[in-house]
Amino acid sequence: MTGPLPDPADARVVVIGAGIVGCSLADELTARGWRRVTVLDQGPLPAPGGSTSHAPGLVFQTGPSKTMTEFAAYTVRKFGSLDVDGLPCFNPVGGLEVATTEARWADLHRKAGLAASWGVRGELVDPQQCKKLWPMLDERMLHGGFHTPDDGLARALLACRAQRARAERRGARFLARHTVTGIERAAGRVTGVVTDRGVFPADHVVSAAGFWGPVIGALAGVDVPLLPLAHQYATTAPLPELDGANDPRTEAGRPILRFQDRDLYFREHTDRIGIGSYAHRPMPVDPFTVPAFDDAPVMPSSLPFTEEDFAPSWQDSVELLPALGASRVADGFNGVFSFTPDGMPLLGETRALRGFWLAEAVWVTHSAGVAKAVAEWMTDGRPATDVHECDLTRFEDAQRSPAYTQERGAQNFIEVYDVIHPLQPMTQPRPLRTSPFYPRQQELGAYFLEAGGWERPHWYEANAPLAEGLRLPERDAWSARHWSPIAAAEAAATRERVALYDMTPLRRLEVTGAGALDFLQRMTTNQLAKKPGSVTYTLLLDEAGGIRSDLTVARLAPDRFQVGANSGADLDWLLRHAPDDVGVRDITSGTCCIGVWGPLARDLVQPLTRDDFSHGAFGYFKAKQTYLGHVPVTALRLSYVGELGWELYTTADLGLRLWDTLWEAGREHGVIAAGRSAFNSLRLEKGYRSWGHDMTTEHHPYEAGLGFAVRPAKGDFLGRAALAGLSEETAARKLTCLTLDDPAANVLGKEPVLVDGAPAGYVTSAAYGYTLGRTVAYAWLPAAAAVPGTAVHIAYFGEKIAATVAQEPLFDPQMTRIRR
């Protein structure tokens, strides 16, 4: 959020970078009435020498991210409507991904499911059909392929010209040969851009500088965690097989081709074939040393071709396309483009310098979609598409170091075409962030996965004896990755006895000051005007009523609150809105948390404290500051697993002492340590939502089944007006509980849900419910289908798995186990 937005007629915007993102953004902003837009570039126009100037233009829409798929789909629609002098800006030749291994063929089935979930047309085809689409293929190598007829080739420079012309007609100006040398600021806001040819006053500055993003960021005092890397691209000599096959005006007639088993892609250039390779060693580039346009041999983004790196890829190309054996590499270069630590773009306005925006690490594939989202963000205060995966606040401080950016960026390059499991963590640098309990977790044989830099135990090998004799359905190879039957034993121990869960990675904020209550009342949906010692589940909404986050707010004193949040975006949002008499700070790294849950939780905890932990004295959704043994703790009577228990917080220096105190006291009760695999199963059985998976800003509370957390009668709060007239009864779609009919079936999330045989929604979260003996899935479905008893199917690796809409919660609907 940018605070009060200027009148569109007066907003002065300077966009740094006239590549595909900058040109698209100028077009989107001027289409929304912001006329005073200036786009600067250090190079000549229309090809200023950045990544856009050499981009091969492949647009494959489908991926695991719904957001990125929507960005790509918009790019296809927009560029497909543009032309320059009769030349189309998009050539819808389609896309073809081929599988030469069983693992890739299985992954293409999964990708076909993703396409159906996100509304992209696609079909799996056999080797013979692949051969018809690409006659040069050796179909004997193939298991099959995935054909997406609406994908194709974006002609980036033409799209720049078309959008530039439209923006200029609306009042924008584009200035070449202007090198940015400084960013002016006053009172925490950007005020202008300094160039070698003058100063440009500005209310908003957008860095769309591509791999120069870190350079522009440094001028503004803003960290931009982005790594430029060189990527090899070669073009063959003319091929007899393509002689006369393609119109030189459109260059290509066959689908763009991906051979991901060897990290390769191919596209036609009239009578030649272009080959891109990710198979080589990472080649990082220092953006601060990239030469200026006039000093570069070709252009700044084009580095000399390293033939020795490409040699293995040429052999792999000849193997797939035997006709290349009679040809050669005629031209090649190493083109520079951008990677971030998680491979996603960097979007949004910085809080440190208000009015300074990033639109960085964006490929041509997603360019128009990103520009639309950023333009909506700037003009309307929010993008229509959920962008939490791209929000620049998503990285923790520990993830923003140059060393981290380089290691993760290079690893993302290496893995760009790999088959990546949804739970698969990066390998380096690890461990980075650990809770105080980490030494004990290692002793117990924790199997760690990683998120947000945190090491998170998913199960403990010490509990393997508890899993002996358990009768569980056999898992398929995909759902068995990063899973163990030990998780079932840990879930059972939680339901039957008591378990310790490390909840330290969950973000904790402290909100203090005389105006703290009024501030939180304005920012959230539920009634927080309760006595100290109360805990409230509530929501953060945006102005349109979309769910920005869900929070757990504990009032520890009249002017002090502890807030359980989800991401850095929550901290950023609250800080942007906080008045002078309110302090908001992140206390996560200085604290830790253990969830003590299970029917014997009170038996474990009560002997350690003089305070009364009975249900009557310490009720559900209450807070108490006390001591457990020698350790001061803040105890919250909460449970995310559907069992009696507490979240116990203390300072990081006392964390290990707290763990040992609880562990020793729990021995007589059969206490175990349990991991997130069991945790996720238990929370889905109970129907608890996970923000970012089950709901985002694209959903309002009544659709998500969270209307109970909205109290319009309390007074005004952010997003309240947008909820007027909405209810669960009027919701057109709903977050819906499904159970799989076959007790042995599994799904993991993002699979399409079929109603009457047609895709109607998608799975958000799923896990095997060990208490229930079958998989539980939550999915977005049309309200008409979200009726208990409705039969649906979930597409999983090409199979249709029967499921049934269920009444939630599935486990303990009367809440007797938690409230006892």
Short mmCIF file of N, CA and C in Angstrom, two decimals, residues 494-495 497-499 501 503 506 535 537 552 593-599 601 618-622 635-649 679 682-689 811-812 815-820:
data_model
loop_
_atom_site.label_atom_id
_atom_site.label_comp_id
_atom_site.label_asym_id
_atom_site.label_seq_id
_atom_site.Cartn_x
_atom_site.Cartn_y
_atom_site.Cartn_z
N THR A 494 -0.02 -38.02 19.11
CA THR A 494 -0.63 -36.73 19.44
C THR A 494 -2.10 -36.92 19.83
N ARG A 495 -2.80 -37.76 19.10
CA ARG A 495 -4.21 -38.01 19.39
C ARG A 495 -4.39 -38.80 20.70
N ARG A 497 -1.71 -39.45 23.27
CA ARG A 497 -0.92 -39.10 24.45
C ARG A 497 -0.56 -37.62 24.40
N VAL A 498 0.67 -37.30 24.06
CA VAL A 498 1.10 -35.91 24.00
C VAL A 498 2.36 -35.82 23.18
N ALA A 499 2.51 -34.72 22.44
CA ALA A 499 3.67 -34.54 21.58
C ALA A 499 4.14 -33.09 21.64
N TYR A 501 5.82 -30.07 19.44
CA TYR A 501 5.99 -29.57 18.08
C TYR A 501 6.80 -28.28 18.12
N MET A 503 7.31 -24.93 16.87
CA MET A 503 6.56 -23.92 16.14
C MET A 503 7.35 -22.63 15.98
N LEU A 506 7.15 -20.05 12.92
CA LEU A 506 5.98 -19.21 12.70
C LEU A 506 6.26 -17.80 13.19
N VAL A 535 -7.20 -14.26 23.64
CA VAL A 535 -6.57 -14.56 22.35
C VAL A 535 -7.69 -14.59 21.30
N TYR A 537 -8.63 -15.13 17.02
CA TYR A 537 -8.30 -15.42 15.63
C TYR A 537 -8.96 -14.35 14.76
N THR A 552 -3.28 -14.64 14.77
CA THR A 552 -3.71 -14.97 16.13
C THR A 552 -3.18 -13.86 17.03
N CYS A 593 9.09 -21.26 20.22
CA CYS A 593 7.77 -21.76 20.59
C CYS A 593 7.72 -23.27 20.50
N ILE A 594 7.10 -23.89 21.50
CA ILE A 594 6.82 -25.32 21.47
C ILE A 594 5.31 -25.51 21.60
N GLY A 595 4.74 -26.27 20.68
CA GLY A 595 3.35 -26.67 20.82
C GLY A 595 3.30 -27.97 21.61
N VAL A 596 2.59 -27.95 22.71
CA VAL A 596 2.41 -29.15 23.54
C VAL A 596 0.96 -29.57 23.38
N TRP A 597 0.73 -30.65 22.64
CA TRP A 597 -0.64 -31.02 22.27
C TRP A 597 -0.88 -32.51 22.46
N GLY A 598 -2.09 -32.80 22.90
CA GLY A 598 -2.52 -34.18 23.11
C GLY A 598 -3.36 -34.28 24.36
N PRO A 599 -4.11 -35.36 24.53
CA PRO A 599 -4.99 -35.48 25.70
C PRO A 599 -4.26 -35.45 27.04
N ALA A 601 -1.66 -33.39 27.60
CA ALA A 601 -0.89 -32.14 27.64
C ALA A 601 -0.97 -31.49 29.02
N PHE A 618 -8.04 -21.70 32.91
CA PHE A 618 -7.23 -21.34 31.75
C PHE A 618 -7.94 -21.89 30.52
N GLY A 619 -8.96 -21.17 30.08
CA GLY A 619 -9.81 -21.65 29.01
C GLY A 619 -9.20 -21.54 27.63
N TYR A 620 -9.93 -22.10 26.68
CA TYR A 620 -9.49 -22.09 25.29
C TYR A 620 -9.45 -20.65 24.77
N PHE A 621 -8.46 -20.35 23.97
CA PHE A 621 -8.20 -19.00 23.43
C PHE A 621 -7.98 -18.00 24.55
N LYS A 622 -7.19 -18.42 25.54
CA LYS A 622 -6.74 -17.54 26.62
C LYS A 622 -5.22 -17.56 26.66
N ALA A 635 2.08 -18.55 27.68
CA ALA A 635 1.32 -19.74 27.27
C ALA A 635 0.01 -19.30 26.64
N LEU A 636 -0.24 -19.78 25.43
CA LEU A 636 -1.50 -19.51 24.74
C LEU A 636 -2.26 -20.82 24.60
N ARG A 637 -3.49 -20.83 25.06
CA ARG A 637 -4.33 -22.03 24.98
C ARG A 637 -4.90 -22.14 23.57
N LEU A 638 -4.09 -22.64 22.68
CA LEU A 638 -4.45 -22.80 21.27
C LEU A 638 -4.09 -24.19 20.80
N SER A 639 -4.71 -24.61 19.74
CA SER A 639 -4.35 -25.91 19.16
C SER A 639 -4.65 -25.90 17.68
N TYR A 640 -3.64 -26.12 16.89
CA TYR A 640 -3.80 -26.19 15.43
C TYR A 640 -3.93 -27.63 14.97
N VAL A 641 -3.97 -28.58 15.93
CA VAL A 641 -4.06 -29.99 15.57
C VAL A 641 -5.35 -30.63 16.10
N GLY A 642 -6.19 -29.84 16.77
CA GLY A 642 -7.46 -30.38 17.24
C GLY A 642 -7.40 -31.12 18.54
N GLU A 643 -6.36 -30.87 19.35
CA GLU A 643 -6.22 -31.54 20.64
C GLU A 643 -5.97 -30.52 21.74
N LEU A 644 -6.21 -30.93 22.97
CA LEU A 644 -5.89 -30.12 24.13
C LEU A 644 -4.42 -29.70 24.08
N GLY A 645 -4.13 -28.46 24.48
CA GLY A 645 -2.74 -28.09 24.58
C GLY A 645 -2.50 -26.60 24.53
N TRP A 646 -1.22 -26.28 24.48
CA TRP A 646 -0.77 -24.89 24.56
C TRP A 646 0.36 -24.64 23.58
N GLU A 647 0.44 -23.40 23.13
CA GLU A 647 1.65 -22.88 22.51
C GLU A 647 2.43 -22.20 23.61
N LEU A 648 3.68 -22.60 23.80
CA LEU A 648 4.51 -22.08 24.88
C LEU A 648 5.67 -21.30 24.29
N TYR A 649 5.75 -20.01 24.62
CA TYR A 649 6.76 -19.12 24.07
C TYR A 649 7.74 -18.71 25.17
N PHE A 679 1.70 -32.89 11.69
CA PHE A 679 1.00 -31.63 11.96
C PHE A 679 0.04 -31.29 10.83
N LEU A 682 -3.02 -33.59 10.81
CA LEU A 682 -3.94 -33.30 11.90
C LEU A 682 -4.73 -32.02 11.67
N ARG A 683 -4.07 -30.99 11.13
CA ARG A 683 -4.78 -29.72 10.94
C ARG A 683 -5.82 -29.84 9.83
N LEU A 684 -5.57 -30.68 8.81
CA LEU A 684 -6.57 -30.85 7.76
C LEU A 684 -7.75 -31.67 8.26
N GLU A 685 -7.50 -32.65 9.10
CA GLU A 685 -8.62 -33.38 9.70
C GLU A 685 -9.53 -32.44 10.47
N LYS A 686 -8.94 -31.42 11.04
CA LYS A 686 -9.70 -30.46 11.84
C LYS A 686 -10.25 -29.31 10.99
N GLY A 687 -9.82 -29.22 9.75
CA GLY A 687 -10.35 -28.19 8.86
C GLY A 687 -9.72 -26.83 9.01
N TYR A 688 -8.53 -26.76 9.62
CA TYR A 688 -7.88 -25.47 9.80
C TYR A 688 -7.20 -25.03 8.51
N ARG A 689 -7.37 -23.76 8.16
CA ARG A 689 -6.85 -23.22 6.90
C ARG A 689 -5.37 -22.84 7.02
N PHE A 811 -13.08 -34.02 12.04
CA PHE A 811 -12.66 -34.56 13.33
C PHE A 811 -13.19 -33.69 14.46
N ASP A 812 -13.83 -34.32 15.44
CA ASP A 812 -14.29 -33.66 16.66
C ASP A 812 -15.05 -32.37 16.37
N MET A 815 -15.79 -30.01 19.26
CA MET A 815 -14.65 -29.37 19.95
C MET A 815 -14.47 -29.89 21.38
N THR A 816 -14.89 -31.10 21.65
CA THR A 816 -14.79 -31.62 23.01
C THR A 816 -13.36 -31.94 23.40
N ARG A 817 -12.52 -32.28 22.44
CA ARG A 817 -11.16 -32.67 22.77
C ARG A 817 -10.28 -31.46 23.10
N ILE A 818 -10.56 -30.34 22.44
CA ILE A 818 -9.78 -29.13 22.70
C ILE A 818 -10.24 -28.46 23.99
N ARG A 819 -11.55 -28.44 24.21
CA ARG A 819 -12.11 -27.73 25.38
C ARG A 819 -12.38 -28.72 26.51
N ARG A 820 -11.32 -29.17 27.15
CA ARG A 820 -11.52 -30.08 28.27
C ARG A 820 -10.47 -29.85 29.33
#
